[in-house]
CSV table of C-alpha atoms and ligand atoms in Angstrom, one decimal:
chain,number,residue,atom,x,y,z
G,1,UNK,CA,-20.8,-12.0,-2.2
G,2,UNK,CA,-21.4,-15.1,-0.1
G,3,UNK,CA,-23.0,-14.7,3.2
G,4,UNK,CA,-20.0,-16.2,5.1
G,5,UNK,CA,-17.8,-13.6,3.6
G,6,UNK,CA,-20.2,-10.8,4.4
G,7,UNK,CA,-20.2,-12.2,8.0
G,8,UNK,CA,-16.4,-12.2,7.9
G,9,UNK,CA,-16.2,-8.6,6.9
G,10,UNK,CA,-18.9,-7.6,9.3
G,11,UNK,CA,-17.2,-9.4,12.2
G,12,UNK,CA,-14.0,-7.4,11.5
G,13,UNK,CA,-16.1,-4.3,11.2
G,14,UNK,CA,-17.7,-4.7,14.6
G,15,UNK,CA,-14.3,-5.1,16.3
G,16,UNK,CA,-13.0,-1.9,14.7
G,17,UNK,CA,-16.2,0.1,14.7
G,18,UNK,CA,-15.6,1.0,18.3
G,19,UNK,CA,-12.0,2.0,17.6
G,20,UNK,CA,-13.3,4.0,14.6
G,21,UNK,CA,-15.9,5.7,16.6
G,22,UNK,CA,-13.5,6.6,19.4
G,23,UNK,CA,-10.9,7.9,16.9
G,24,UNK,CA,-13.6,9.7,15.0
G,25,UNK,CA,-15.0,11.4,18.1
G,26,UNK,CA,-11.6,12.0,19.7
G,27,UNK,CA,-10.5,14.0,16.7
G,28,UNK,CA,-13.5,16.3,16.9
G,29,UNK,CA,-14.6,18.8,19.5
G,30,UNK,CA,-16.4,17.0,22.3
G,31,UNK,CA,-20.2,17.1,21.5
G,32,UNK,CA,-22.0,19.8,23.4
G,33,UNK,CA,-24.4,18.2,25.7
G,34,UNK,CA,-27.5,20.2,25.2
G,35,UNK,CA,-30.8,19.2,23.7
G,36,UNK,CA,-30.4,21.5,20.8
G,37,UNK,CA,-27.0,20.5,19.6
G,38,UNK,CA,-26.7,16.9,18.8
G,39,UNK,CA,-23.3,15.2,18.7
G,40,UNK,CA,-21.7,15.5,15.3
G,41,UNK,CA,-20.7,12.6,13.0
G,42,UNK,CA,-17.6,12.9,10.9
G,43,UNK,CA,-19.5,14.2,7.9
G,44,UNK,CA,-21.9,16.4,9.8
G,45,UNK,CA,-19.9,19.6,9.3
G,46,UNK,CA,-21.8,22.0,7.2
G,47,UNK,CA,-20.2,23.0,3.8
G,48,UNK,CA,-20.2,26.6,4.9
G,49,UNK,CA,-17.8,25.7,7.7
G,50,UNK,CA,-15.5,24.7,4.8
G,51,UNK,CA,-14.1,21.8,6.8
G,52,UNK,CA,-13.7,18.2,5.8
G,53,UNK,CA,-12.5,15.0,7.3
G,54,UNK,CA,-9.8,12.9,5.6
G,55,UNK,CA,-9.3,9.3,6.9
G,56,UNK,CA,-5.7,8.1,6.5
G,57,UNK,CA,-3.0,6.0,8.1
G,58,UNK,CA,-0.2,8.5,7.5
G,59,UNK,CA,0.4,9.2,11.1
G,60,UNK,CA,3.4,9.5,13.4
G,61,UNK,CA,6.7,9.2,11.5
G,62,UNK,CA,4.8,9.0,8.2
G,63,UNK,CA,3.0,12.3,8.6
G,64,UNK,CA,5.3,14.8,6.9
G,65,UNK,CA,4.2,14.5,3.3
G,66,UNK,CA,0.5,14.5,3.9
G,67,UNK,CA,0.8,17.4,6.4
G,68,UNK,CA,2.6,19.5,3.8
G,69,UNK,CA,-0.2,18.8,1.2
G,70,UNK,CA,-3.0,19.7,3.7
G,71,UNK,CA,-1.2,22.9,4.8
G,72,UNK,CA,-0.8,24.1,1.2
G,73,UNK,CA,-4.4,23.1,0.3
G,74,UNK,CA,-5.9,25.0,3.3
G,75,UNK,CA,-3.7,28.1,2.5
G,76,UNK,CA,-4.9,28.1,-1.1
G,77,UNK,CA,-8.6,27.3,-0.6
G,78,UNK,CA,-9.5,28.1,3.0
G,79,UNK,CA,-10.9,24.6,3.3
G,80,UNK,CA,-9.8,23.0,6.6
G,81,UNK,CA,-8.9,19.3,6.4
G,82,UNK,CA,-9.3,17.4,9.7
G,83,UNK,CA,-6.9,14.5,9.3
G,84,UNK,CA,-8.2,11.5,11.2
G,85,UNK,CA,-5.1,9.4,11.2
G,86,UNK,CA,-5.6,5.8,12.3
G,87,UNK,CA,-2.1,4.5,12.9
G,88,UNK,CA,-0.8,1.2,11.7
G,89,UNK,CA,1.4,0.8,8.6
G,90,UNK,CA,-0.2,-0.3,5.4
G,91,UNK,CA,-3.6,0.6,6.8
G,92,UNK,CA,-3.8,-2.4,9.1
G,93,UNK,CA,-6.3,-0.6,11.3
G,94,UNK,CA,-7.4,2.3,9.1
G,95,UNK,CA,-9.0,0.2,6.4
G,96,UNK,CA,-11.4,-1.5,8.7
G,97,UNK,CA,-12.2,1.8,10.5
G,98,UNK,CA,-13.1,3.3,7.0
G,99,UNK,CA,-15.1,0.2,6.1
G,100,UNK,CA,-17.1,0.5,9.3
G,101,UNK,CA,-17.9,4.2,8.6
G,102,UNK,CA,-19.0,3.3,5.1
G,103,UNK,CA,-21.2,0.5,6.4
G,104,UNK,CA,-22.7,2.7,9.0
G,105,UNK,CA,-23.6,5.2,6.3
G,106,UNK,CA,-21.4,8.1,7.7
G,107,UNK,CA,-18.3,8.1,5.5
G,108,UNK,CA,-15.7,10.8,5.7
G,109,UNK,CA,-15.5,13.4,3.0
G,110,UNK,CA,-12.4,11.7,1.6
G,111,UNK,CA,-10.2,8.7,2.4
G,112,UNK,CA,-7.0,7.1,1.6
G,113,UNK,CA,-7.2,3.9,-0.5
G,114,UNK,CA,-4.9,1.9,-2.8
G,115,UNK,CA,-5.6,1.8,-6.5
G,116,UNK,CA,-6.6,-1.7,-7.3
G,117,UNK,CA,-9.0,-4.3,-6.0
G,118,UNK,CA,-8.9,-2.8,-2.4
G,119,UNK,CA,-11.4,-0.2,-3.6
G,120,UNK,CA,-13.8,-3.0,-4.4
G,121,UNK,CA,-14.1,-3.8,-0.7
G,122,UNK,CA,-15.5,-0.4,-0.1
G,123,UNK,CA,-17.8,-0.6,-3.0
G,124,UNK,CA,-19.1,-3.9,-1.6
G,125,UNK,CA,-20.0,-2.6,1.8
G,126,UNK,CA,-21.2,0.9,0.8
G,127,UNK,CA,-25.0,1.2,0.8
G,128,UNK,CA,-25.3,2.0,-2.9
G,129,UNK,CA,-22.3,0.1,-4.2
G,130,UNK,CA,-20.5,2.0,-7.0
G,131,UNK,CA,-23.0,4.9,-6.8
G,132,UNK,CA,-21.8,5.6,-3.2
G,133,UNK,CA,-18.6,7.1,-4.7
G,134,UNK,CA,-17.9,10.0,-6.9
G,135,UNK,CA,-16.7,8.8,-10.3
G,136,UNK,CA,-13.6,10.8,-10.8
G,137,UNK,CA,-12.7,10.4,-14.5
G,138,UNK,CA,-13.8,13.9,-15.4
G,139,UNK,CA,-11.7,15.3,-12.6
G,140,UNK,CA,-8.8,13.3,-14.0
G,141,UNK,CA,-9.2,15.1,-17.3
G,142,UNK,CA,-9.4,18.5,-15.6
G,143,UNK,CA,-6.1,18.0,-13.9
G,144,UNK,CA,-4.4,16.7,-17.1
G,145,UNK,CA,-4.0,13.3,-15.6
G,146,UNK,CA,-5.6,11.5,-18.5
G,147,UNK,CA,-3.0,13.0,-20.8
G,148,UNK,CA,0.1,12.9,-18.6
G,149,UNK,CA,-0.6,9.7,-16.6
G,150,UNK,CA,-2.8,7.6,-18.8
G,151,UNK,CA,-1.0,4.4,-17.8
G,152,UNK,CA,-1.5,4.9,-14.1
G,153,UNK,CA,-5.0,6.0,-14.6
G,154,UNK,CA,-5.8,2.9,-16.6
G,155,UNK,CA,-4.2,0.8,-13.8
G,156,UNK,CA,-6.5,2.6,-11.3
G,157,UNK,CA,-9.6,1.9,-13.4
G,158,UNK,CA,-12.3,-0.6,-12.6
G,159,UNK,CA,-14.0,-1.5,-15.8
G,160,UNK,CA,-12.7,1.7,-17.2
G,161,UNK,CA,-14.1,3.9,-14.4
G,162,UNK,CA,-12.0,5.8,-11.9
G,163,UNK,CA,-13.2,5.8,-8.3
G,164,UNK,CA,-10.0,6.9,-6.6
G,165,UNK,CA,-7.4,9.3,-8.0
G,166,UNK,CA,-3.8,8.4,-7.7
G,167,UNK,CA,-1.4,10.7,-5.8
G,168,UNK,CA,1.8,8.7,-6.2
G,169,UNK,CA,3.6,5.5,-7.3
G,170,UNK,CA,5.3,3.5,-4.6
G,171,UNK,CA,7.4,0.5,-5.3
G,172,UNK,CA,7.0,-2.6,-3.1
G,173,UNK,CA,9.8,-4.9,-4.4
G,174,UNK,CA,12.8,-3.4,-2.7
G,175,UNK,CA,15.4,-4.5,-0.3
G,176,UNK,CA,17.3,-2.0,1.9
G,177,UNK,CA,20.8,-3.1,2.9
G,178,UNK,CA,23.1,-1.6,5.5
G,179,UNK,CA,26.3,-1.2,3.5
G,180,UNK,CA,28.6,-1.2,6.6
G,181,UNK,CA,27.1,-4.5,7.8
G,182,UNK,CA,27.4,-5.9,4.2
G,183,UNK,CA,31.0,-4.9,3.9
G,184,UNK,CA,31.8,-6.5,7.3
G,185,UNK,CA,30.3,-9.7,6.2
G,186,UNK,CA,32.1,-9.5,2.9
G,187,UNK,CA,29.0,-10.0,0.7
G,188,UNK,CA,27.5,-8.5,-2.4
G,189,UNK,CA,24.1,-7.2,-3.2
G,190,UNK,CA,22.1,-10.4,-4.0
G,191,UNK,CA,20.5,-10.5,-7.4
G,192,UNK,CA,18.5,-13.8,-7.1
G,193,UNK,CA,16.7,-15.8,-4.4
G,194,UNK,CA,19.6,-18.2,-4.2
G,195,UNK,CA,22.1,-15.4,-3.6
G,196,UNK,CA,19.8,-13.9,-0.9
G,197,UNK,CA,19.5,-17.3,0.9
G,198,UNK,CA,23.3,-17.7,0.7
G,199,UNK,CA,23.9,-14.2,2.0
G,200,UNK,CA,21.5,-14.7,4.9
G,201,UNK,CA,23.2,-17.9,5.7
G,202,UNK,CA,26.5,-16.0,5.9
G,203,UNK,CA,24.9,-13.4,8.2
G,204,UNK,CA,23.4,-16.0,10.5
G,205,UNK,CA,26.8,-17.8,10.8
G,206,UNK,CA,28.3,-14.5,11.9
G,207,UNK,CA,25.4,-14.0,14.4
G,208,UNK,CA,23.9,-11.1,12.5
G,209,UNK,CA,20.1,-11.0,11.9
G,210,UNK,CA,19.7,-11.0,8.1
G,211,UNK,CA,16.2,-9.7,7.5
G,212,UNK,CA,14.8,-7.1,9.9
G,213,UNK,CA,11.1,-7.8,9.4
G,214,UNK,CA,8.4,-6.5,11.7
G,215,UNK,CA,5.6,-8.5,13.3
G,216,UNK,CA,3.9,-5.8,15.4
G,217,UNK,CA,2.1,-4.2,12.5
G,218,UNK,CA,2.1,-7.5,10.6
G,219,UNK,CA,2.4,-6.2,7.1
G,220,UNK,CA,6.1,-6.5,6.4
G,221,UNK,CA,5.8,-10.3,7.0
G,222,UNK,CA,3.3,-10.9,4.3
G,223,UNK,CA,5.2,-8.3,2.2
G,224,UNK,CA,8.3,-10.5,2.4
G,225,UNK,CA,6.3,-13.6,1.4
G,226,UNK,CA,4.9,-11.7,-1.5
G,227,UNK,CA,8.3,-10.7,-2.8
G,228,UNK,CA,9.6,-14.2,-2.6
G,229,UNK,CA,6.5,-15.4,-4.4
G,230,UNK,CA,6.9,-12.7,-7.1
G,231,UNK,CA,10.5,-13.8,-7.7
G,232,UNK,CA,9.6,-17.5,-7.8
G,233,UNK,CA,6.4,-17.3,-9.8
G,234,UNK,CA,6.9,-14.3,-12.1
G,235,UNK,CA,4.4,-11.5,-12.9
G,236,UNK,CA,1.8,-13.5,-14.8
G,237,UNK,CA,1.1,-16.0,-11.9
G,238,UNK,CA,1.3,-13.1,-9.5
G,239,UNK,CA,-1.6,-11.3,-11.3
G,240,UNK,CA,-3.5,-14.6,-11.3
G,241,UNK,CA,-3.2,-14.6,-7.5
G,242,UNK,CA,-4.9,-11.2,-7.5
G,243,UNK,CA,-7.8,-12.6,-9.4
G,244,UNK,CA,-7.8,-15.8,-7.4
G,245,UNK,CA,-7.4,-17.8,-10.7
G,246,UNK,CA,-4.0,-19.3,-9.7
G,247,UNK,CA,-4.5,-23.0,-9.0
G,248,UNK,CA,-3.8,-23.6,-5.2
G,249,UNK,CA,-1.4,-26.4,-6.1
G,250,UNK,CA,0.8,-24.3,-8.3
G,251,UNK,CA,4.4,-25.3,-7.4
G,252,UNK,CA,5.4,-21.6,-7.1
G,253,UNK,CA,3.3,-21.3,-3.9
G,254,UNK,CA,5.2,-24.2,-2.2
G,255,UNK,CA,8.6,-23.1,-3.5
G,256,UNK,CA,8.2,-19.6,-2.2
G,257,UNK,CA,6.9,-20.7,1.1
G,258,UNK,CA,9.9,-22.9,1.7
G,259,UNK,CA,12.3,-20.1,0.8
G,260,UNK,CA,10.3,-17.7,3.0
G,261,UNK,CA,10.6,-20.0,6.0
G,262,UNK,CA,14.3,-20.3,5.5
G,263,UNK,CA,14.6,-16.5,5.5
G,264,UNK,CA,12.2,-16.1,8.4
G,265,UNK,CA,14.8,-18.0,10.6
G,266,UNK,CA,17.1,-15.0,10.1
G,267,UNK,CA,14.7,-12.5,11.7
G,268,UNK,CA,15.9,-10.8,14.8
G,269,UNK,CA,14.7,-12.3,18.1
G,270,UNK,CA,12.5,-9.2,18.8
G,271,UNK,CA,10.7,-9.3,15.4
G,272,UNK,CA,7.2,-9.7,17.0
G,273,UNK,CA,7.7,-6.5,18.9
G,274,UNK,CA,9.0,-4.4,16.0
G,275,UNK,CA,6.8,-2.3,13.7
G,276,UNK,CA,8.2,-1.2,10.3
G,277,UNK,CA,9.5,2.1,11.6
G,278,UNK,CA,11.3,0.3,14.4
G,279,UNK,CA,12.8,-2.2,11.9
G,280,UNK,CA,14.1,0.7,9.8
G,281,UNK,CA,15.6,2.3,13.0
G,282,UNK,CA,17.4,-1.0,13.7
G,283,UNK,CA,18.6,-1.2,10.1
G,284,UNK,CA,20.0,2.3,10.2
G,285,UNK,CA,21.7,1.5,13.5
G,286,UNK,CA,23.3,-1.6,12.0
G,287,UNK,CA,21.5,-4.1,14.2
G,288,UNK,CA,20.9,-6.3,11.1
G,289,UNK,CA,21.7,-6.6,7.4
G,290,UNK,CA,18.6,-5.8,5.5
G,291,UNK,CA,14.9,-4.9,5.5
G,292,UNK,CA,12.4,-5.8,2.7
G,293,UNK,CA,9.8,-3.2,2.2
G,294,UNK,CA,8.4,-0.5,-0.1
G,295,UNK,CA,9.9,2.9,-0.7
G,296,UNK,CA,8.0,4.6,2.0
G,297,UNK,CA,11.2,3.6,3.8
G,298,UNK,CA,13.0,6.2,1.6
G,299,UNK,CA,10.6,8.8,2.9
G,300,UNK,CA,11.1,7.8,6.5
G,301,UNK,CA,14.9,7.8,6.2
G,302,UNK,CA,14.8,11.1,4.4
G,303,UNK,CA,12.6,12.8,7.0
G,304,UNK,CA,13.8,11.2,10.2
G,305,UNK,CA,17.5,10.2,9.6
G,306,UNK,CA,18.8,13.1,7.3
G,307,UNK,CA,22.4,12.1,8.0
G,308,UNK,CA,21.9,8.6,6.5
G,309,UNK,CA,23.0,8.4,2.8
G,310,UNK,CA,21.0,6.1,0.6
G,311,UNK,CA,22.1,5.0,-2.8
G,312,UNK,CA,20.8,2.7,-5.6
G,313,UNK,CA,22.6,-0.6,-6.0
G,314,UNK,CA,23.7,0.5,-9.5
G,315,UNK,CA,25.6,3.6,-8.1
G,316,UNK,CA,27.1,2.6,-4.7
G,317,UNK,CA,29.6,5.1,-3.4
G,318,UNK,CA,32.0,4.5,-0.4
G,319,UNK,CA,30.1,6.9,1.8
G,320,UNK,CA,26.7,5.2,1.2
G,321,UNK,CA,24.9,3.8,4.3
G,322,UNK,CA,21.9,2.2,2.9
G,323,UNK,CA,21.9,0.4,-0.5
G,324,UNK,CA,18.5,0.1,-2.2
G,325,UNK,CA,18.0,-2.6,-4.8
G,326,UNK,CA,15.1,-4.5,-6.4
G,327,UNK,CA,14.2,-7.5,-4.2
G,328,UNK,CA,16.4,-10.4,-5.5
G,329,UNK,CA,14.9,-12.1,-8.5
G,330,UNK,CA,12.4,-9.3,-9.3
G,331,UNK,CA,14.6,-6.9,-11.3
G,332,UNK,CA,12.7,-5.2,-14.2
G,333,UNK,CA,9.4,-5.7,-12.4
G,334,UNK,CA,7.6,-2.8,-10.8
G,335,UNK,CA,5.4,-4.0,-7.9
G,336,UNK,CA,3.0,-1.1,-7.7
G,337,UNK,CA,1.6,0.5,-4.6
G,338,UNK,CA,-0.5,3.4,-5.7
G,339,UNK,CA,-1.9,5.6,-3.0
G,340,UNK,CA,-5.0,7.3,-4.0
G,341,UNK,CA,-8.0,9.3,-2.6
G,342,UNK,CA,-11.6,8.4,-2.9
G,343,UNK,CA,-14.6,10.6,-2.3
G,344,UNK,CA,-18.0,9.2,-1.0
G,345,UNK,CA,-20.9,10.6,-2.9
G,346,UNK,CA,-24.0,12.5,-1.7
G,347,UNK,CA,-22.7,13.8,1.6
G,348,UNK,CA,-22.8,17.4,2.8
G,349,UNK,CA,-19.1,17.8,2.2
G,350,UNK,CA,-18.7,15.8,-0.9
G,351,UNK,CA,-18.0,18.8,-3.1
G,352,UNK,CA,-15.2,19.9,-0.8
G,353,UNK,CA,-13.9,16.4,-0.8
G,354,UNK,CA,-13.7,16.6,-4.6
G,355,UNK,CA,-11.8,19.8,-4.4
G,356,UNK,CA,-9.4,18.2,-2.0
G,357,UNK,CA,-8.6,15.2,-4.3
G,358,UNK,CA,-8.4,17.5,-7.3
G,359,UNK,CA,-5.7,19.5,-5.6
G,360,UNK,CA,-3.9,16.6,-4.0
G,361,UNK,CA,-3.8,14.4,-7.1
G,362,UNK,CA,-3.1,17.4,-9.4
G,363,UNK,CA,0.4,18.4,-10.4
G,364,UNK,CA,0.9,20.8,-7.5
G,365,UNK,CA,-0.3,18.4,-4.8
G,366,UNK,CA,1.9,15.6,-6.2
G,367,UNK,CA,4.9,17.9,-6.4
G,368,UNK,CA,4.6,18.7,-2.7
G,369,UNK,CA,3.7,15.2,-1.6
G,370,UNK,CA,6.1,12.9,-3.5
G,371,UNK,CA,9.4,14.4,-2.7
G,372,UNK,CA,8.7,13.9,1.1
G,373,UNK,CA,6.9,10.6,0.7
G,374,UNK,CA,9.7,8.6,-0.9
G,375,UNK,CA,7.4,7.8,-3.9
G,376,UNK,CA,7.3,9.3,-7.4
G,377,UNK,CA,4.6,11.3,-9.1
G,378,UNK,CA,2.3,9.8,-11.7
G,379,UNK,CA,2.7,12.7,-14.1
G,380,UNK,CA,5.2,12.1,-16.9
G,381,UNK,CA,5.9,15.8,-17.2
G,382,UNK,CA,7.0,16.3,-13.6
G,383,UNK,CA,10.8,16.8,-13.6
G,384,UNK,CA,12.7,14.1,-11.6
G,385,UNK,CA,14.9,16.9,-10.3
G,386,UNK,CA,12.2,17.7,-7.7
G,387,UNK,CA,13.1,14.6,-5.8
G,388,UNK,CA,15.5,15.1,-3.0
G,389,UNK,CA,16.9,11.5,-3.0
G,390,UNK,CA,18.9,9.7,-5.6
G,391,UNK,CA,16.6,6.7,-5.0
G,392,UNK,CA,13.5,8.4,-6.3
G,393,UNK,CA,15.4,9.7,-9.4
G,394,UNK,CA,16.6,6.2,-10.0
G,395,UNK,CA,13.1,4.9,-9.6
G,396,UNK,CA,11.7,7.2,-12.3
G,397,UNK,CA,13.9,5.3,-14.8
G,398,UNK,CA,13.1,1.9,-13.3
G,399,UNK,CA,9.4,2.7,-13.5
G,400,UNK,CA,9.5,3.9,-17.1
G,401,UNK,CA,11.6,1.0,-18.3
G,402,UNK,CA,10.0,-1.8,-16.3
G,403,UNK,CA,9.1,-4.9,-18.3
G,404,UNK,CA,6.1,-5.8,-16.1
G,405,UNK,CA,3.8,-4.1,-13.6
G,406,UNK,CA,1.9,-5.9,-10.9
G,407,UNK,CA,-0.2,-4.6,-7.9
G,408,UNK,CA,1.2,-5.4,-4.5
G,409,UNK,CA,-0.9,-8.1,-2.8
G,410,UNK,CA,0.0,-6.5,0.6
G,411,UNK,CA,-1.0,-3.0,-0.5
G,412,UNK,CA,-4.2,-3.0,-2.5
G,413,UNK,CA,-4.4,-6.1,-4.8
G,414,UNK,CA,-6.6,-8.1,-2.4
G,415,UNK,CA,-10.1,-7.7,-1.0
G,416,UNK,CA,-9.7,-6.5,2.5
G,417,UNK,CA,-10.8,-9.6,4.4
G,418,UNK,CA,-8.6,-11.9,2.3
G,419,UNK,CA,-5.7,-9.5,2.9
G,420,UNK,CA,-6.3,-9.5,6.7
G,421,UNK,CA,-6.5,-13.3,6.8
G,422,UNK,CA,-3.2,-13.7,4.9
G,423,UNK,CA,-1.5,-11.1,7.0
G,424,UNK,CA,-2.5,-12.8,10.3
G,425,UNK,CA,-1.7,-16.3,9.0
G,426,UNK,CA,1.7,-15.2,7.8
G,427,UNK,CA,2.6,-14.3,11.4
G,428,UNK,CA,1.4,-17.8,12.5
G,429,UNK,CA,3.5,-19.3,9.7
G,430,UNK,CA,6.6,-17.6,11.1
G,431,UNK,CA,5.7,-18.4,14.7
G,432,UNK,CA,4.9,-22.1,14.1
G,433,UNK,CA,6.7,-23.0,10.9
G,434,UNK,CA,3.5,-24.9,9.9
G,435,UNK,CA,3.6,-24.7,6.1
G,436,UNK,CA,0.6,-27.1,5.9
G,437,UNK,CA,-1.7,-24.5,7.7
G,438,UNK,CA,-0.4,-21.8,5.4
G,439,UNK,CA,-1.2,-23.9,2.2
G,440,UNK,CA,-4.8,-24.2,3.5
G,441,UNK,CA,-4.9,-20.5,4.0
G,442,UNK,CA,-3.6,-19.8,0.6
G,443,UNK,CA,-6.1,-22.2,-0.9
G,444,UNK,CA,-9.0,-20.5,1.0
G,445,UNK,CA,-7.6,-17.0,0.1
G,446,UNK,CA,-7.5,-17.8,-3.6
G,447,UNK,CA,-11.1,-19.3,-3.6
G,448,UNK,CA,-12.4,-16.3,-1.7
G,449,UNK,CA,-10.6,-13.8,-3.8
G,450,UNK,CA,-12.0,-15.5,-7.0
G,451,UNK,CA,-15.6,-15.5,-5.6
G,452,UNK,CA,-15.5,-11.8,-4.6
G,453,UNK,CA,-14.6,-10.7,-8.1
G,454,UNK,CA,-18.0,-10.1,-9.8
G,455,UNK,CA,-18.1,-11.8,-13.2
G,456,UNK,CA,-18.0,-8.4,-15.0
G,457,UNK,CA,-15.2,-6.7,-13.0
G,458,UNK,CA,-11.6,-6.3,-14.1
G,459,UNK,CA,-8.8,-3.9,-13.5
G,460,UNK,CA,-8.0,-1.6,-16.4
G,461,UNK,CA,-9.7,0.0,-19.3
G,462,UNK,CA,-11.6,-1.7,-22.2
G,463,UNK,CA,-9.2,-3.5,-24.4
G,464,UNK,CA,-6.4,-2.7,-22.0
G,465,UNK,CA,-6.5,-5.1,-19.1
G,466,UNK,CA,-4.2,-4.4,-16.2
G,467,UNK,CA,-0.8,-6.1,-16.6
G,468,UNK,CA,-2.0,-7.5,-19.9
G,469,UNK,CA,-3.9,-10.3,-18.1
G,470,UNK,CA,-7.6,-10.6,-18.9
G,471,UNK,CA,-9.4,-12.6,-16.2
G,472,UNK,CA,-11.2,-15.6,-17.8
G,473,UNK,CA,-14.7,-14.2,-17.0
G,474,UNK,CA,-14.3,-11.0,-19.1
G,475,UNK,CA,-15.4,-11.7,-22.6
O,501,LIG,C1,1.4,1.4,2.3
O,501,LIG,C2,1.1,2.8,1.7
O,501,LIG,C3,2.3,3.7,1.9
O,501,LIG,C4,2.8,3.7,3.3
O,501,LIG,C5,2.9,2.2,3.8
O,501,LIG,C6,3.4,2.1,5.2
O,501,LIG,O1,0.3,0.6,2.2
O,501,LIG,O2,0.7,2.7,0.4
O,501,LIG,O3,1.9,5.0,1.5
O,501,LIG,O4,1.9,4.4,4.0
O,501,LIG,O5,1.8,1.5,3.6
O,501,LIG,O6,2.4,2.6,6.1
């Protein structure tokens, strides 16, 4: 890694280290101020206490699924899981808090991470690189994942090795449309970028915000750009972005940015103050036409707005409130967001951390977690009837029949400092409309991304590169 990039990561770490430290200590008992009992660090609990720390961003209105898993795990094993939840959708704060702990040599027993290159950022900063994490391929075999979820496991593999076990499959390329607002406008569910732009034009003419995106936790802004890019560029170029091998002057970057800026004009006036849960609240209340996001929105609506009826675009009923459809122009593609859990090696609670991930990623943990989370389980032999929403049952078919799979850039496909830079600059892009600055950022992001991939690293298993794209440096 180049020294400027290390400095970039470290600078971000310093800012958040304080937050991480405060959150870490706040979630524990205050240290006893005697000379014999030193203050505890997050991993300093003894194994005999049977207590571990799990770092996550599933907090607030997103807590239901993880709390159900932890409750059942503790009941079954007697192991307490102290959830240190660092709020901020998509891990906008948590990722850097975890990086800071890793860097400081006091990692938690287990932490939330996305399958994909995101894991590489942790490997980079950890004192012993890959050896700082438990290699989980054997655990995957023990919980039958290798047999029942070979495709996801291969997607979660770095050079064929598994460092984080998947607990679900989320889909990022979705649009959520308020049916009553759509009916009032007299529109149809858009199937292409052109149709979306036309529909948003119609909404704007009627004084209705078209896309309820959220600036306060930043990620849904980059998320929207990403979806437009996926529609404009297609899966192959999208995967090249992940590896940083897409030429920065590829026309798809310009084309998607222009469309994105047109769509950004249709955000509500309060977009900088909204976070994703606020945007969903406004969508449900009919304060705008649509919201572009992943299917954690399905979990949020299911848990928090039980009276709201969601339906897939292919089966719209008159009593439906929220229509869920693939983001226009991305039908047939599954933009993967795979939540997973990694376990740092060599700590006093490492073994308990392994037990936790084994349960959570196993069939029982996934059957508790996914129905409440809005996602689907990775196991092929889990019956879709366990899902409480028609959206999840529809997604099982969409996932199995997809013609292409890509990792979401906003949720795991980028090194963390590249991701942060793009997220921040996407906000500036909306605020200023300065496409020229954004093209510079894209160019820098692609170059940094490319340089951070070691010349031996790739996603997938030997002979089975992720998404069918073999980066040029892998012979
Ligand atoms: C994603 C994550 C989801 C959900 C979402 C909003 O990155 O994979 O599980 O938490 O962020 O916070």
